[in-house]
Coordinates of C-alpha atoms in Angstrom, one line a residue:
M14 CA -12.3 -52.3 11.1
L15 CA -10.7 -55.5 12.4
G16 CA -9.5 -56.1 15.9
I17 CA -5.9 -57.3 16.3
G18 CA -7.0 -60.9 17.0
E19 CA -9.3 -61.0 14.0
Y20 CA -6.7 -59.4 11.8
A21 CA -4.1 -61.9 13.0
G22 CA -6.4 -64.8 12.2
I23 CA -7.1 -63.5 8.7
T24 CA -3.5 -62.6 7.7
G25 CA -1.7 -65.5 9.5
L26 CA 0.4 -63.1 11.5
S27 CA 0.6 -63.6 15.3
V28 CA -0.5 -61.0 17.7
K29 CA 3.0 -60.8 19.1
A30 CA 4.4 -60.2 15.6
L31 CA 1.8 -57.5 14.9
R32 CA 2.8 -55.7 18.1
H33 CA 6.4 -55.9 17.1
Y34 CA 5.7 -54.7 13.6
D35 CA 3.8 -51.7 15.0
E36 CA 6.7 -50.8 17.3
K37 CA 9.1 -51.0 14.4
G38 CA 6.9 -49.0 12.1
V39 CA 6.5 -51.9 9.6
L40 CA 2.8 -52.3 9.9
V41 CA 1.0 -49.5 11.9
P42 CA -2.6 -50.2 12.9
A43 CA -5.3 -47.8 11.6
E44 CA -6.4 -47.1 15.2
V45 CA -5.0 -47.5 18.7
D46 CA -7.3 -47.0 21.7
E47 CA -5.8 -44.4 23.9
R48 CA -6.9 -46.1 27.1
S49 CA -6.4 -49.7 26.4
S50 CA -3.8 -49.5 23.6
Y51 CA -6.0 -52.0 21.7
R52 CA -5.0 -52.1 18.0
R53 CA -7.5 -52.1 15.1
Y54 CA -6.7 -52.5 11.5
A55 CA -8.4 -51.3 8.3
D56 CA -9.8 -53.9 5.9
A57 CA -7.4 -52.4 3.3
Q58 CA -4.5 -53.5 5.5
V59 CA -5.2 -57.2 5.0
R60 CA -3.2 -57.2 1.7
V61 CA -0.1 -55.6 3.2
G62 CA -0.3 -58.0 6.2
V63 CA -0.4 -61.0 3.8
V64 CA 2.5 -59.6 1.8
I65 CA 4.5 -59.1 5.0
G66 CA 3.8 -62.6 6.1
A67 CA 5.0 -64.0 2.8
L68 CA 8.2 -62.1 2.9
R69 CA 9.0 -62.9 6.5
S70 CA 8.2 -66.6 5.9
A71 CA 10.9 -66.5 3.2
G72 CA 13.4 -65.0 5.6
V73 CA 13.5 -61.5 4.2
P74 CA 14.9 -59.2 7.0
L75 CA 12.4 -56.9 8.6
P76 CA 14.0 -53.6 7.4
E77 CA 13.8 -54.8 3.8
V78 CA 10.2 -55.9 4.4
A79 CA 9.4 -52.4 5.6
A80 CA 11.1 -50.7 2.7
A81 CA 9.4 -53.1 0.2
T82 CA 5.9 -52.6 1.6
R83 CA 6.3 -48.8 1.5
A84 CA 7.6 -48.8 -2.0
G85 CA 5.4 -51.6 -3.4
T86 CA 8.5 -53.6 -4.4
A87 CA 7.8 -56.9 -2.5
A88 CA 8.6 -59.1 -5.5
E89 CA 11.9 -57.3 -6.1
A90 CA 12.8 -57.6 -2.4
L91 CA 12.0 -61.3 -2.5
Q92 CA 14.2 -61.9 -5.6
A93 CA 17.1 -60.0 -4.1
H94 CA 16.9 -62.0 -0.9
R95 CA 16.7 -65.2 -2.9
E96 CA 19.8 -64.3 -4.9
R97 CA 21.7 -63.4 -1.7
M98 CA 20.7 -66.7 -0.1
L99 CA 21.8 -68.7 -3.1
A100 CA 25.2 -67.0 -3.1
E101 CA 25.6 -67.7 0.6
R102 CA 24.6 -71.4 0.1
E103 CA 27.2 -71.7 -2.7
Q104 CA 29.8 -70.3 -0.3
E105 CA 28.7 -72.7 2.4
D106 CA 28.9 -75.6 -0.1
R107 CA 32.5 -74.6 -1.0
A108 CA 33.5 -74.3 2.6
F109 CA 31.9 -77.7 3.3
E110 CA 33.8 -79.3 0.4
A111 CA 37.1 -77.6 1.5
A112 CA 36.5 -78.9 5.1
E113 CA 36.0 -82.5 3.7
V114 CA 39.2 -82.2 1.7
A115 CA 41.1 -81.0 4.7
L116 CA 39.9 -83.8 6.9
R117 CA 40.7 -86.4 4.3
A118 CA 44.3 -85.0 4.1
L119 CA 44.6 -84.9 7.9
A120 CA 43.5 -88.6 8.0
V121 CA 46.5 -89.7 5.9
P122 CA 49.2 -91.3 8.2
V123 CA 52.3 -89.2 8.6
E124 CA 55.7 -90.7 9.2
V125 CA 57.6 -89.0 12.0
A126 CA 61.2 -89.7 12.9
E127 CA 64.4 -88.1 14.2
R128 CA 67.6 -88.0 12.0
T129 CA 71.0 -86.5 12.2
M130 CA 72.1 -84.2 9.4
P131 CA 75.5 -82.6 8.5
A132 CA 76.0 -78.9 8.1
Q133 CA 74.7 -77.6 4.8
P134 CA 75.6 -74.3 3.1
Y135 CA 72.7 -72.7 1.2
V136 CA 71.4 -69.4 -0.2
G137 CA 68.0 -68.1 0.8
Q138 CA 65.9 -65.2 -0.2
V139 CA 63.3 -63.9 2.3
L140 CA 59.6 -63.3 1.4
T141 CA 57.8 -61.3 4.1
I142 CA 54.3 -62.4 5.0
A143 CA 51.9 -59.9 6.7
L144 CA 49.9 -61.9 9.2
D145 CA 46.9 -59.6 9.2
E146 CA 46.5 -59.7 5.4
A147 CA 44.1 -62.3 3.9
D148 CA 45.8 -62.2 0.5
G149 CA 49.5 -62.7 1.2
P150 CA 52.3 -64.0 -1.2
G151 CA 51.4 -67.3 -2.7
D152 CA 53.1 -70.3 -4.3
D153 CA 53.6 -68.4 -7.6
E154 CA 55.7 -65.7 -6.0
A155 CA 57.8 -68.3 -4.0
N156 CA 58.3 -70.4 -7.2
E157 CA 59.4 -67.3 -9.1
I158 CA 62.0 -66.5 -6.4
L159 CA 63.2 -70.1 -6.3
G160 CA 63.6 -70.2 -10.1
A161 CA 65.6 -67.0 -10.3
L162 CA 67.7 -68.1 -7.3
A163 CA 68.5 -71.5 -8.9
T164 CA 69.7 -69.7 -12.0
R165 CA 72.1 -67.6 -10.0
V166 CA 73.4 -70.5 -8.0
H167 CA 74.0 -72.5 -11.2
A168 CA 75.8 -69.5 -12.8
A169 CA 78.1 -69.3 -9.7
G170 CA 79.0 -72.9 -10.1
L171 CA 77.6 -73.9 -6.7
G172 CA 74.9 -76.3 -7.8
P173 CA 72.2 -76.4 -6.6
T174 CA 73.3 -79.6 -4.9
G175 CA 69.8 -80.9 -3.9
R176 CA 66.2 -80.1 -3.6
F177 CA 65.0 -76.6 -2.6
W178 CA 63.3 -76.1 0.7
T179 CA 61.3 -73.3 2.2
A180 CA 61.7 -72.2 5.9
L181 CA 59.0 -70.4 7.9
R182 CA 60.2 -68.3 10.8
A183 CA 59.0 -65.4 12.9
G184 CA 59.6 -61.9 11.4
E185 CA 59.0 -58.4 12.7
P186 CA 55.9 -58.0 14.9
G187 CA 52.8 -58.8 12.8
S188 CA 54.7 -60.7 10.1
A189 CA 56.5 -63.9 9.3
E190 CA 59.3 -64.8 6.9
L191 CA 59.2 -67.4 4.3
V192 CA 62.8 -68.1 3.2
C193 CA 63.2 -69.7 -0.2
C194 CA 66.4 -71.8 -0.1
W195 CA 68.7 -73.9 -2.3
P196 CA 71.6 -76.0 -1.0
T197 CA 75.0 -75.2 -2.4
S198 CA 78.3 -77.0 -2.7
A199 CA 80.1 -74.2 -0.7
E200 CA 79.2 -71.0 1.1
A201 CA 78.3 -68.5 -1.6
E202 CA 80.4 -65.4 -2.2
G203 CA 80.3 -62.4 -4.5
D204 CA 76.8 -61.2 -5.4
L205 CA 75.2 -64.1 -3.6
A206 CA 77.1 -63.4 -0.3
D207 CA 74.2 -61.5 1.2
L208 CA 71.9 -64.5 0.7
A209 CA 74.4 -67.1 1.9
A210 CA 74.1 -69.0 5.2
I211 CA 74.9 -72.4 6.7
L212 CA 72.4 -74.8 8.2
P213 CA 74.4 -76.2 11.1
A214 CA 74.9 -79.9 11.8
R215 CA 71.8 -80.9 13.7
T216 CA 69.3 -83.5 14.9
E217 CA 66.0 -83.0 13.2
L218 CA 62.4 -84.0 13.9
V219 CA 61.0 -84.9 10.5
A220 CA 57.4 -85.5 9.4
T221 CA 56.7 -87.0 5.9
W222 CA 53.2 -86.9 4.4
R223 CA 52.5 -89.1 1.3
P224 CA 49.0 -88.9 -0.1
R225 CA 47.4 -92.3 -0.8
D226 CA 44.4 -91.5 -2.9
G227 CA 45.2 -88.1 -4.5
E228 CA 44.5 -86.2 -1.3
E229 CA 45.0 -82.4 -1.7
L230 CA 44.9 -79.4 0.6
P231 CA 42.5 -76.5 0.3
E232 CA 44.3 -73.1 0.3
G233 CA 44.9 -71.7 3.7
T234 CA 44.9 -75.1 5.5
L235 CA 47.9 -75.9 7.7
H236 CA 49.7 -78.9 6.1
P237 CA 49.1 -82.2 7.8
A238 CA 52.9 -82.8 8.0
I239 CA 53.2 -79.7 10.1
V240 CA 50.3 -80.7 12.3
A241 CA 52.0 -84.1 12.8
L242 CA 55.2 -82.3 13.7
F243 CA 53.4 -80.3 16.4
D244 CA 51.8 -83.6 17.7
A245 CA 55.3 -85.2 17.9
A246 CA 56.8 -82.2 19.5
G247 CA 54.1 -82.2 22.1
D248 CA 54.6 -85.9 22.8
R249 CA 58.3 -85.2 23.3
G250 CA 57.7 -82.2 25.5
L251 CA 59.4 -79.8 23.1
R252 CA 58.7 -76.1 22.9
L253 CA 58.4 -74.7 19.4
D254 CA 58.3 -71.0 20.2
G255 CA 60.2 -69.2 17.5
V256 CA 61.5 -72.5 15.9
E257 CA 62.1 -72.4 12.2
V258 CA 60.1 -75.0 10.3
R259 CA 61.5 -76.3 7.0
Q260 CA 59.5 -77.8 4.2
T261 CA 60.4 -79.6 1.0
V262 CA 58.7 -81.6 -1.7
L263 CA 59.9 -85.1 -2.5
G264 CA 59.2 -87.3 -5.5
E265 CA 59.6 -86.9 -9.2
G266 CA 56.0 -86.5 -10.3
P267 CA 52.4 -86.3 -9.1
E268 CA 52.3 -90.1 -8.6
D269 CA 55.0 -90.2 -6.0
V270 CA 54.8 -86.7 -4.5
A271 CA 55.4 -86.3 -0.7
V272 CA 55.9 -83.4 1.6
E273 CA 58.6 -83.4 4.2
V274 CA 58.7 -81.0 7.1
S275 CA 61.5 -80.7 9.6
L276 CA 62.7 -78.7 12.6
T277 CA 65.9 -78.7 14.6
V278 CA 65.6 -80.3 18.0
A279 CA 69.3 -80.4 18.9
G280 CA 72.4 -78.6 17.4

């Protein structure tokens, strides 16, 4: 029999750890003195102590260590833990890379200005976004709506008369609305009447983001132009509660692409 101190020295497990393992039922001593509660271990328990130490040093959680030592599946438990750790590291690496990409994009200077715009008739189709859902509608769905809407506008002889834009605004509680819009030459009628509206004459606060070295944005990151717009609104003392934010893409190709974001500051 080995006293707890001797057993600790042989197996490399601390006395504190051995007491904890006993309390958790992971490594129960062969004998415990009724008066002093002094623990003694059998010689045959040295092996299991060394196995437990090896698994714990690799970070295997204690419940898995207990199950593995009871079932004699220490190697399998270690391999499963390794695979889980490698998967987590890959996820961490992807998150790190995405954070680097986002910070590079945020470092690109954004042009912010005010401009006066005339009234603009348009047609817009609403895409509802549930705020508590991780996988909401994406670019593909918005592009599909814009493509179909452009075809209808063209068939009605109303244009489109310029670039499309999307507008983000508050929806019902727990949701937001992404409105996919095309400018038209006049207010739409007929089967487009339900989608027709007019963007009133207004003064806009506009932020324009132009990547310099191919900067991109990871999915789920707020666009730097919108961040700059909030910065500018804060500097001007503007409140943005419930304000519609409009976004469009400028440029004719990947080499001169830019993103423009605007909101109305005066009607």
